[in-house]
Short mmCIF file of C-alpha atoms in Angstrom, two decimals:
data_model
loop_
_atom_site.label_atom_id
_atom_site.label_comp_id
_atom_site.label_asym_id
_atom_site.label_seq_id
_atom_site.Cartn_x
_atom_site.Cartn_y
_atom_site.Cartn_z
CA MET A 1 202.45 232.97 5.20
CA LEU A 2 204.18 235.79 6.93
CA THR A 3 201.11 237.96 7.28
CA LYS A 4 198.95 235.18 8.71
CA ASP A 5 201.25 233.28 10.94
CA GLY A 6 204.81 234.64 10.68
CA ILE A 7 206.17 231.72 8.59
CA PRO A 8 208.13 232.86 5.52
CA SER A 9 207.36 231.24 2.15
CA VAL A 10 209.93 229.57 -0.08
CA GLU A 11 210.17 232.74 -2.13
CA ASP A 12 210.66 234.89 0.99
CA LEU A 13 213.48 232.67 2.16
CA SER A 14 215.18 232.40 -1.22
CA ALA A 15 215.51 236.20 -1.30
CA VAL A 16 217.52 236.26 2.01
CA THR A 17 219.50 233.05 1.68
CA PRO A 18 223.11 233.59 0.43
CA PRO A 19 223.86 231.81 -2.89
CA THR A 20 225.07 228.21 -2.70
CA LYS A 21 228.65 229.19 -3.66
CA ARG A 22 228.86 231.46 -0.64
CA LEU A 23 227.22 228.90 1.69
CA ASN A 24 229.78 226.38 0.81
CA GLN A 25 232.70 228.81 1.43
CA GLY A 26 232.16 228.97 5.19
CA PRO A 27 230.02 230.52 7.98
CA VAL A 28 227.56 233.21 6.84
CA ALA A 29 224.53 234.90 8.34
CA VAL A 30 220.97 234.34 7.10
CA ILE A 31 218.86 237.36 8.07
CA GLU A 32 215.19 236.45 8.15
CA CYS A 33 213.91 240.03 8.65
CA PHE A 34 210.97 240.46 6.24
CA GLN A 35 209.18 243.39 7.64
CA GLU A 36 209.98 247.08 7.72
CA ILE A 37 210.01 247.71 11.45
CA PRO A 38 211.87 250.51 13.17
CA CYS A 39 214.88 248.61 14.37
CA ASN A 40 218.70 248.74 13.60
CA PRO A 41 220.81 246.92 16.30
CA CYS A 42 222.03 244.40 13.68
CA ALA A 43 223.64 247.13 11.69
CA ASP A 44 225.33 248.56 14.83
CA ALA A 45 226.42 245.16 15.91
CA CYS A 46 228.30 244.00 12.76
CA PRO A 47 232.01 244.56 13.07
CA SER A 48 232.61 243.78 9.33
CA GLY A 49 230.15 246.35 7.92
CA ALA A 50 228.24 243.48 6.26
CA ILE A 51 224.79 244.75 7.54
CA THR A 52 223.77 248.26 6.65
CA MET A 53 220.60 250.26 6.89
CA PRO A 54 221.11 253.49 5.03
CA GLY A 55 218.76 256.38 5.77
CA ASN A 56 215.80 254.97 7.52
CA ILE A 57 215.72 252.68 10.60
CA SER A 58 212.54 251.16 9.28
CA ALA A 59 214.29 249.82 6.19
CA ARG A 60 215.11 246.17 5.97
CA PRO A 61 218.79 245.40 6.49
CA ILE A 62 221.01 245.21 3.45
CA PHE A 63 223.33 242.33 3.74
CA ASP A 64 226.63 241.83 1.93
CA GLU A 65 227.40 238.14 2.35
CA ASN A 66 230.90 238.70 1.06
CA LYS A 67 231.79 240.90 3.96
CA CYS A 68 230.29 238.51 6.53
CA ASN A 69 232.62 236.11 8.27
CA GLY A 70 229.82 234.37 10.26
CA CYS A 71 230.94 235.69 13.72
CA GLY A 72 227.41 235.64 14.96
CA ILE A 73 227.40 238.86 16.99
CA CYS A 74 224.19 239.89 15.13
CA VAL A 75 222.52 236.66 16.16
CA THR A 76 222.66 237.68 19.88
CA ARG A 77 221.77 241.30 19.22
CA CYS A 78 218.76 240.98 16.91
CA PRO A 79 215.70 241.84 19.15
CA GLY A 80 213.52 239.65 16.82
CA LEU A 81 215.83 236.63 17.07
CA ALA A 82 215.69 236.47 13.34
CA ILE A 83 219.32 236.05 12.39
CA PHE A 84 221.05 232.66 12.06
CA VAL A 85 224.49 231.59 10.91
CA VAL A 86 225.02 228.52 8.74
CA ASP A 87 228.38 226.86 7.85
CA PHE A 88 228.24 224.28 5.05
CA SER A 89 232.05 223.88 5.16
CA TYR A 90 231.93 222.39 8.60
CA ALA A 91 232.00 218.62 7.65
CA ALA A 92 231.19 216.38 4.78
CA ASN A 93 227.65 215.52 5.84
CA GLU A 94 226.93 218.07 8.51
CA ALA A 95 226.53 221.82 8.43
CA MET A 96 227.12 223.89 11.52
CA LEU A 97 224.20 226.08 12.52
CA LYS A 98 224.18 228.91 15.05
CA ILE A 99 220.68 229.75 16.47
CA PRO A 100 219.55 232.20 19.15
CA TYR A 101 217.96 230.43 22.13
CA GLU A 102 216.28 231.90 25.19
CA PHE A 103 214.92 228.93 27.11
CA CYS A 104 216.03 227.28 30.34
CA PRO A 105 217.52 224.81 31.22
CA LEU A 106 220.04 225.17 28.40
CA PRO A 107 221.28 222.01 26.60
CA GLU A 108 224.87 220.95 27.20
CA SER A 109 227.67 220.58 24.71
CA GLY A 110 227.67 217.16 23.14
CA GLU A 111 224.01 216.58 23.88
CA GLU A 112 221.84 215.16 21.08
CA VAL A 113 218.64 217.21 20.54
CA GLN A 114 215.56 217.10 18.33
CA VAL A 115 215.59 219.87 15.81
CA LEU A 116 212.48 221.86 14.73
CA ASP A 117 211.69 223.74 11.55
CA ARG A 118 210.09 227.10 11.27
CA ALA A 119 206.62 225.66 12.05
CA GLY A 120 207.91 223.85 15.10
CA LYS A 121 207.77 220.46 13.44
CA THR A 122 210.47 217.91 14.15
CA ALA A 123 212.94 217.95 11.30
CA GLY A 124 215.47 215.47 12.60
CA VAL A 125 218.27 215.20 15.19
CA ALA A 126 221.35 217.33 15.77
CA ARG A 127 224.39 217.48 18.18
CA VAL A 128 225.03 220.52 20.26
CA ILE A 129 228.58 221.60 19.69
CA ARG A 130 228.72 224.65 21.86
CA VAL A 131 226.55 226.67 24.20
CA GLN A 132 227.66 230.25 23.93
CA GLN A 133 226.10 232.21 26.72
CA GLN A 134 225.89 235.97 26.42
CA ALA A 135 225.64 238.84 28.80
CA ASN A 136 222.33 239.88 27.21
CA LYS A 137 220.82 236.39 27.91
CA THR A 138 220.30 235.47 24.29
CA THR A 139 222.38 232.27 24.16
CA VAL A 140 223.71 231.11 20.89
CA LEU A 141 223.61 227.41 20.25
CA TRP A 142 226.11 225.83 17.84
CA LEU A 143 224.53 222.75 16.29
CA ALA A 144 225.95 220.06 13.96
CA VAL A 145 222.97 219.41 11.65
CA PRO A 146 222.59 217.10 8.60
CA LYS A 147 223.22 219.27 5.52
CA ASP A 148 219.88 218.48 3.92
CA ILE A 149 218.00 220.12 6.70
CA ALA A 150 220.40 222.80 7.80
CA LEU A 151 218.45 225.58 6.05
CA ASP A 152 215.17 224.55 7.67
CA VAL A 153 216.18 224.08 11.27
CA ARG A 154 215.38 227.02 13.51
CA ASN A 155 214.81 225.56 17.02
CA ILE A 156 215.59 222.60 19.24
CA ARG A 157 213.72 220.43 21.57
CA ARG A 158 215.70 218.60 24.33
CA LYS A 159 214.94 214.86 24.41
CA MET A 160 213.10 213.53 27.39
CA GLY A 161 215.58 212.26 29.99
CA ALA A 162 218.09 214.89 28.99
CA MET A 163 216.22 217.48 31.12
CA SER A 164 217.75 217.78 34.47
CA MET B 1 199.41 273.34 49.55
CA ARG B 2 202.53 272.11 47.87
CA GLU B 3 203.88 273.96 44.85
CA THR B 4 206.20 272.67 42.18
CA ASP B 5 207.28 273.58 38.63
CA ILE B 6 206.13 270.39 36.94
CA ALA B 7 203.99 267.51 38.15
CA VAL B 8 204.52 264.32 36.11
CA VAL B 9 201.61 261.86 36.55
CA GLY B 10 202.80 258.32 35.99
CA ALA B 11 206.22 256.83 36.19
CA GLY B 12 206.20 254.45 33.18
CA PRO B 13 208.59 254.90 30.25
CA ALA B 14 207.03 258.27 29.21
CA GLY B 15 206.85 259.68 32.78
CA LEU B 16 210.37 258.70 33.71
CA MET B 17 211.80 260.28 30.62
CA ALA B 18 209.70 263.44 31.07
CA ALA B 19 210.82 263.80 34.64
CA ALA B 20 214.53 263.19 33.72
CA TYR B 21 214.63 265.79 30.90
CA ALA B 22 212.57 268.46 32.64
CA ALA B 23 214.79 268.10 35.79
CA GLU B 24 217.95 268.26 33.78
CA MET B 25 216.67 271.55 32.29
CA GLY B 26 216.52 272.89 35.88
CA ALA B 27 212.73 272.46 36.66
CA GLN B 28 211.62 271.21 40.06
CA VAL B 29 209.66 268.02 39.27
CA LEU B 30 207.24 266.03 41.41
CA LEU B 31 206.81 262.53 39.92
CA ILE B 32 203.62 260.90 41.07
CA GLU B 33 203.21 257.11 40.76
CA ARG B 34 200.22 255.12 41.71
CA SER B 35 202.00 251.84 42.30
CA GLN B 36 204.79 250.97 44.78
CA ALA B 37 207.45 250.73 41.98
CA LEU B 38 208.66 252.92 39.23
CA GLY B 39 208.92 251.77 35.59
CA GLY B 40 205.31 251.09 34.67
CA GLN B 41 204.91 248.14 32.23
CA LEU B 42 208.63 248.25 31.39
CA VAL B 43 209.52 246.18 34.46
CA LYS B 44 207.49 243.30 33.11
CA GLN B 45 209.10 243.24 29.67
CA THR B 46 211.72 240.52 29.31
CA HIS B 47 212.12 240.82 25.56
CA LYS B 48 214.69 242.96 23.77
CA PHE B 49 213.32 246.24 22.48
CA PHE B 50 213.28 247.46 18.87
CA GLY B 51 214.18 250.95 17.75
CA SER B 52 217.69 252.44 17.64
CA ARG B 53 220.46 252.83 20.20
CA GLN B 54 218.91 256.16 21.34
CA GLU B 55 215.87 254.32 22.55
CA TYR B 56 217.88 251.48 24.08
CA ALA B 57 217.20 249.05 21.22
CA GLY B 58 218.47 245.53 21.87
CA GLU B 59 218.06 245.97 25.67
CA ARG B 60 215.30 244.27 27.61
CA GLY B 61 212.50 246.31 28.95
CA PHE B 62 213.11 245.76 32.63
CA GLU B 63 216.79 246.72 32.13
CA ILE B 64 215.74 249.89 30.41
CA ALA B 65 213.47 250.67 33.44
CA ARG B 66 216.50 250.21 35.70
CA LYS B 67 218.60 252.70 33.61
CA LEU B 68 215.83 255.23 33.66
CA MET B 69 215.35 254.85 37.43
CA ASP B 70 219.08 255.28 38.05
CA ARG B 71 218.93 258.51 35.98
CA ILE B 72 216.13 260.06 38.09
CA GLU B 73 216.70 258.65 41.57
CA ASN B 74 219.85 260.71 42.09
CA GLN B 75 218.54 263.85 40.36
CA PRO B 76 218.20 266.50 43.12
CA ASN B 77 215.42 268.34 41.19
CA ILE B 78 213.07 265.36 41.27
CA THR B 79 210.87 264.35 44.21
CA ILE B 80 209.30 260.90 43.84
CA TRP B 81 205.94 259.99 45.28
CA LYS B 82 205.13 256.26 45.08
CA ASN B 83 201.87 254.77 46.21
CA ALA B 84 200.37 258.08 45.22
CA THR B 85 197.12 258.24 43.23
CA THR B 86 196.20 261.49 41.46
CA LEU B 87 192.52 261.97 42.20
CA GLY B 88 191.49 265.11 40.47
CA TYR B 89 192.36 268.33 38.71
CA TYR B 90 190.33 271.52 39.36
CA PRO B 91 189.75 274.77 37.45
CA ASP B 92 192.01 276.75 39.75
CA GLY B 93 194.94 274.59 38.83
CA VAL B 94 194.89 272.48 42.00
CA MET B 95 195.60 268.74 41.80
CA THR B 96 194.51 266.36 44.54
CA VAL B 97 196.50 263.28 45.36
CA LYS B 98 196.07 260.35 47.81
CA LYS B 99 199.41 259.29 49.27
CA ASP B 100 199.98 256.93 52.12
CA GLU B 101 196.24 257.16 53.01
CA LYS B 102 196.51 260.93 53.24
CA PHE B 103 194.92 263.64 51.06
CA HIS B 104 197.23 266.07 49.57
CA THR B 105 196.62 269.21 47.43
CA LEU B 106 199.19 270.41 44.99
CA LYS B 107 199.65 273.34 42.63
CA PRO B 108 202.02 272.59 39.82
CA ARG B 109 202.75 275.26 37.22
CA LYS B 110 202.77 272.68 34.43
CA ILE B 111 201.50 269.07 34.35
CA ILE B 112 202.69 266.19 32.16
CA MET B 113 200.10 263.45 32.08
CA ALA B 114 201.81 260.13 31.41
CA THR B 115 199.03 257.95 32.78
CA GLY B 116 199.35 255.19 30.23
CA ALA B 117 196.57 252.90 29.05
CA SER B 118 194.33 250.16 30.46
CA GLU B 119 193.58 246.77 28.89
CA LYS B 120 190.48 246.16 26.81
CA THR B 121 188.51 243.06 27.42
CA LEU B 122 186.06 240.80 25.62
CA ALA B 123 182.44 239.87 26.29
CA PHE B 124 181.64 236.11 26.12
CA PRO B 125 179.79 233.63 28.30
CA ASN B 126 181.72 232.80 31.53
CA ASN B 127 184.40 235.43 31.03
CA ASP B 128 184.56 235.85 34.81
CA LEU B 129 185.98 232.41 35.56
CA PRO B 130 189.18 232.27 37.53
CA GLY B 131 191.94 231.41 35.12
CA ILE B 132 190.92 234.16 32.62
CA TYR B 133 193.40 236.98 32.66
CA GLY B 134 194.40 240.13 30.76
CA ALA B 135 197.93 239.92 29.34
CA GLY B 136 199.11 242.51 31.86
CA ALA B 137 198.08 240.31 34.80
CA VAL B 138 199.79 237.32 33.35
CA GLN B 139 202.98 239.39 32.96
CA THR B 140 202.72 240.74 36.45
CA LEU B 141 202.25 237.23 37.94
CA MET B 142 205.06 235.66 35.97
CA ASN B 143 207.65 238.42 35.52
CA VAL B 144 207.23 240.49 38.66
CA TYR B 145 206.21 237.84 41.22
CA GLY B 146 207.41 234.58 39.71
CA VAL B 147 203.97 232.93 39.89
CA MET B 148 202.86 230.56 37.15
CA PRO B 149 199.45 231.68 35.98
CA ALA B 150 198.28 228.36 34.48
CA LYS B 151 199.60 225.13 33.08
CA ARG B 152 198.15 225.38 29.62
CA VAL B 153 197.02 228.68 28.11
CA LEU B 154 195.02 229.89 25.04
CA MET B 155 196.11 233.32 23.94
CA VAL B 156 193.60 235.68 22.43
CA GLY B 157 195.10 238.38 20.18
CA ALA B 158 198.09 238.24 17.79
CA GLY B 159 199.15 241.87 18.23
CA ASN B 160 202.59 242.55 19.74
CA ILE B 161 201.38 242.00 23.32
CA GLY B 162 199.77 238.63 22.49
CA VAL B 163 202.76 237.22 20.65
CA ILE B 164 205.28 238.56 23.13
CA VAL B 165 203.37 237.25 26.20
CA ALA B 166 202.89 233.87 24.52
CA TYR B 167 206.65 233.68 24.20
CA GLN B 168 207.11 234.66 27.82
CA LEU B 169 204.67 231.95 28.82
CA LEU B 170 206.72 229.39 26.90
CA GLN B 171 209.88 230.67 28.58
CA ALA B 172 208.17 230.19 32.01
CA GLY B 173 207.42 226.58 31.13
CA VAL B 174 203.70 227.07 30.44
CA GLU B 175 202.17 225.22 27.48
CA VAL B 176 200.53 227.60 24.91
CA ALA B 177 197.74 225.76 23.12
CA ALA B 178 197.41 228.39 20.28
CA ILE B 179 197.12 232.03 19.68
CA ILE B 180 193.72 233.03 18.19
CA GLU B 181 193.26 236.32 16.36
CA ALA B 182 189.90 237.65 15.01
CA ALA B 183 191.48 239.66 12.20
CA PRO B 184 192.50 237.95 8.95
CA LYS B 185 196.16 238.93 9.63
CA ILE B 186 198.54 239.04 12.58
CA GLY B 187 198.98 242.55 13.97
CA GLY B 188 202.24 241.92 15.82
CA TYR B 189 205.68 242.02 14.29
CA TRP B 190 206.29 238.96 12.14
CA VAL B 191 209.58 238.14 13.93
CA HIS B 192 207.65 237.72 17.17
CA ALA B 193 205.18 235.43 15.43
CA SER B 194 208.03 233.43 13.96
CA LYS B 195 209.53 232.79 17.38
CA ILE B 196 206.12 231.34 18.56
CA GLN B 197 205.68 229.24 15.40
CA ARG B 198 209.10 227.61 15.71
CA CYS B 199 208.13 226.44 19.13
CA GLY B 200 205.10 224.66 17.52
CA VAL B 201 202.40 227.03 18.72
CA PRO B 202 199.80 227.56 16.01
CA ILE B 203 198.51 231.01 15.26
CA LEU B 204 194.88 230.95 14.04
CA THR B 205 193.77 234.11 12.35
CA GLY B 206 190.05 234.61 11.68
CA HIS B 207 189.17 232.96 14.91
CA THR B 208 187.29 234.27 17.93
CA ILE B 209 186.30 233.04 21.37
CA LYS B 210 182.70 231.69 21.66
CA GLN B 211 182.55 230.55 25.29
CA ALA B 212 184.55 229.61 28.35
CA HIS B 213 183.72 226.48 30.26
CA GLY B 214 184.17 225.47 33.88
CA THR B 215 182.47 225.56 37.22
CA ASP B 216 184.89 226.85 39.89
CA ARG B 217 187.70 227.59 37.43
CA LEU B 218 188.40 227.62 33.74
CA GLU B 219 188.49 224.12 32.25
CA GLY B 220 188.22 224.78 28.53
CA VAL B 221 187.36 227.26 25.72
CA THR B 222 185.29 226.92 22.55
CA VAL B 223 186.50 228.99 19.63
CA CYS B 224 185.07 229.35 16.12
CA ARG B 225 185.99 230.80 12.81
CA LEU B 226 184.84 234.20 11.55
CA ASP B 227 183.86 235.11 8.00
CA GLU B 228 185.09 238.18 6.23
CA LYS B 229 182.32 240.26 7.91
CA TRP B 230 183.48 239.07 11.37
CA ALA B 231 180.37 236.90 11.84
CA MET B 232 180.79 233.46 13.52
CA ILE B 233 180.69 230.61 11.02
CA PRO B 234 178.33 227.85 12.20
CA GLY B 235 179.86 224.36 12.44
CA THR B 236 183.42 225.58 12.93
CA ASP B 237 183.61 225.17 16.72
CA ALA B 238 186.80 223.86 18.20
CA TYR B 239 187.41 223.05 21.82
CA PHE B 240 190.68 223.66 23.68
CA GLU B 241 191.20 222.11 27.08
CA VAL B 242 193.05 224.88 28.98
CA ASP B 243 193.13 226.20 32.49
CA GLY B 244 194.32 229.65 31.42
CA LEU B 245 192.99 232.14 28.93
CA CYS B 246 194.97 235.26 28.27
CA LEU B 247 193.30 238.24 26.60
CA ALA B 248 195.53 240.53 24.64
CA VAL B 249 192.98 242.47 22.72
CA GLY B 250 194.23 245.97 22.86
CA LEU B 251 194.68 248.99 25.11
CA SER B 252 192.75 252.14 25.69
CA PRO B 253 194.25 255.42 26.95
CA LEU B 254 193.67 256.41 30.55
CA THR B 255 192.34 259.93 30.07
CA GLU B 256 190.02 260.67 33.04
CA LEU B 257 192.22 263.54 34.31
CA LEU B 258 192.32 265.11 30.82
CA TRP B 259 188.53 265.11 30.61
CA GLN B 260 188.34 266.61 34.06
CA ALA B 261 190.75 269.35 33.06
CA GLY B 262 188.61 270.14 29.99
CA CYS B 263 191.11 269.18 27.37
CA LYS B 264 189.62 268.88 23.93
CA MET B 265 189.23 265.18 23.33
CA GLU B 266 188.62 263.08 20.21
CA PHE B 267 187.70 259.48 19.56
CA VAL B 268 190.49 258.03 17.30
CA ALA B 269 190.17 254.30 16.79
CA GLU B 270 193.80 254.04 15.48
CA LEU B 271 195.05 255.39 18.80
CA GLY B 272 192.93 253.13 21.06
CA GLY B 273 190.03 255.39 22.03
CA TYR B 274 189.53 258.91 23.20
CA VAL B 275 192.81 260.97 23.09
CA PRO B 276 193.53 264.61 23.58
CA TRP B 277 194.24 267.13 20.81
CA ARG B 278 197.94 268.28 21.15
CA ASN B 279 200.59 270.14 19.27
CA ALA B 280 203.93 268.80 18.16
CA ASP B 281 205.35 269.58 21.67
CA LEU B 282 202.56 267.42 23.17
CA LEU B 283 200.84 270.44 24.71
CA THR B 284 197.02 269.83 24.94
CA THR B 285 194.36 272.47 24.46
CA HIS B 286 194.89 273.25 28.15
CA ASN B 287 197.76 275.71 28.39
CA ASN B 288 199.42 273.95 31.32
CA ILE B 289 198.90 270.29 30.46
CA TYR B 290 201.19 268.14 28.34
CA VAL B 291 200.73 264.48 27.50
CA ALA B 292 203.23 261.70 26.71
CA GLY B 293 203.03 257.95 26.06
CA ASP B 294 199.90 255.78 25.71
CA VAL B 295 197.57 258.37 27.16
CA ALA B 296 198.29 260.43 24.04
CA GLY B 297 197.62 257.37 21.81
CA VAL B 298 198.55 253.61 22.16
CA GLU B 299 201.93 253.02 20.61
CA GLU B 300 205.24 251.21 21.28
CA ALA B 301 207.25 251.96 24.46
CA SER B 302 210.10 253.32 22.48
CA ALA B 303 207.85 256.13 21.11
CA ALA B 304 206.51 256.70 24.61
CA MET B 305 209.99 257.28 25.93
CA VAL B 306 210.80 259.87 23.18
CA GLU B 307 207.39 261.60 23.73
CA GLY B 308 208.34 261.82 27.41
CA LYS B 309 211.64 263.41 26.52
CA LEU B 310 209.97 265.91 24.22
CA ALA B 311 207.18 266.84 26.68
CA GLY B 312 209.73 267.16 29.54
CA LEU B 313 211.92 269.48 27.54
CA ALA B 314 209.03 271.56 26.19
CA ALA B 315 207.30 271.87 29.59
CA ALA B 316 210.56 273.07 31.23
CA PHE B 317 211.31 275.42 28.34
CA SER B 318 207.86 276.93 28.70
CA LEU B 319 208.81 277.87 32.32
CA ASN B 320 211.87 279.66 30.95
CA TYR B 321 214.37 277.00 31.97
CA GLN B 322 217.08 276.82 29.41
CA THR B 323 220.29 274.83 28.91
CA GLU B 324 222.94 274.83 26.12
CA LYS B 325 221.91 271.28 25.16
CA PHE B 326 218.16 272.21 24.88
CA ALA B 327 218.04 272.93 21.12
CA ALA B 328 219.96 269.86 20.18
CA GLU B 329 218.00 267.55 22.49
CA TYR B 330 214.66 268.96 21.36
CA HIS B 331 215.43 268.48 17.70
CA GLU B 332 216.91 265.02 18.38
CA ALA B 333 213.60 264.00 20.09
CA LYS B 334 211.57 265.12 17.09
CA ASN B 335 213.85 263.32 14.70
CA GLN B 336 213.67 260.17 16.85
CA LEU B 337 209.94 260.19 16.77
CA ASN B 338 209.91 260.73 12.99
CA ALA B 339 212.35 257.90 12.45
CA LEU B 340 210.36 255.46 14.77
CA ARG B 341 207.18 256.32 12.87
CA ALA B 342 208.50 256.36 9.36
CA GLY B 343 207.84 252.74 8.45
CA PRO B 344 204.67 250.84 7.34
CA VAL B 345 204.02 249.32 10.75
CA SER B 346 203.39 252.89 12.10
CA ALA B 347 201.03 253.91 9.23
CA LYS B 348 197.90 253.31 11.45
CA VAL B 349 199.36 255.38 14.33
CA CYS B 350 200.28 258.20 11.96
CA SER B 351 196.86 258.32 10.39
CA GLY B 352 195.41 258.55 13.93
CA LEU B 353 197.83 261.32 14.99
CA CYS B 354 196.90 263.49 12.00
CA LYS B 355 193.30 263.68 13.41
CA VAL B 356 194.31 265.27 16.72
CA MET B 357 197.32 267.44 15.84
CA LEU B 358 197.13 271.17 16.53
CA GLY B 359 199.27 273.77 14.71
CA GLU B 360 202.30 275.50 16.18
CA ALA B 361 204.91 274.16 18.64
CA ILE B 362 207.79 276.08 20.24
#
């Protein structure tokens, strides 16, 4: 539960997950910002005007999934690392997931990694497609993830032996 | 005896902003900092800040510190004293300062106290074992000096400092066994808690520390659950084998100089302890003493920066310094503070501020 451990419930998540139709059309952001905190860099960051915060910087972001093209700029800017991009059009069995990542050493493109859910439990295995380093040090990892777990994966763990 | 328009005590986020804005108004500022570096706690903050662009949102704390330092270090109206501890304030308006092992006296026309806060601690058996730290010490070791404080740590406190420092420990390659929190809910932002959880670190609310174990150093900690009246529940003990215990159990304002100056003080639990009465310009009941930042009430660094801006502008204005930008900057600062405090996470701070707010400002 969010108030006890910061883990959103199924209901919390369904309220911020774009509809299936939109998910299948291509890359789109999922904004897991559930608390009214004074913060608005996501709205400043979005070049498409898909994220807005009218009036009050403590409001939760309002997201228009039809304006979002999944570019992922908000993923790097969000101070809470609470935004992810998911692309169900990536392949037949795999979705592409972009997650913010701030740990060293970074994985390499092509590396196979364990993927973790919101509670840090192992959810399966994924392949790193791209490691997009940013000037602000919030790296964006592009992961090819089995479609059935793509909406649950929020972190990775490098496999033993892959660590240099 | 040295004279100056404005003495700013403390060069953290509030003091740096106060010095910058007062000096830009034309006032001669002496910035007095106890440690060898400017920036206060900002230099240890590796996470991106919240707020809006005006408060450097999205930038990391240590980078904000660098920007603020750049702004003041080339400002001709500011004299910086590092390694300088303000010792006292006397009824004739004289301040005493120890700098470079020498005793200095100083007579500022106005003072902005931006002394910050100190960490609270917890009483439990063996709480003096090596390996038990405050969160500030852990951050100093890791983020200032690059020293790993322990291999496996238990964090006490799920406020913003606890969840942020737990994340920084993970980034430094330290294992975090768990975060325990006595309250039934986490106090930190949920997004910070989510970052910890997806790394597999459990957050245990309604838990407290019972005892630390070890002979020469910390070897483990016993925790137990609390009931709704915060009493320990027998039979719920759990043991964590850890060599580090990090206490992030709150801050209390550093108000000694305000007491000495005779400012009217009030105990306000929501603001962390005794804090001074002040008006909307952050002027205390002492006509020459302003406050800004955690000394005025424990809050986020973004609010401390804006308070510094406001106090710096108001103190310089009270000495008849004036610029064309003043009115706009003054109103901007007030609007920024209102915006930062508008949401539900600031409700506690706002209810505390109401208890120590005096009437008229400029």
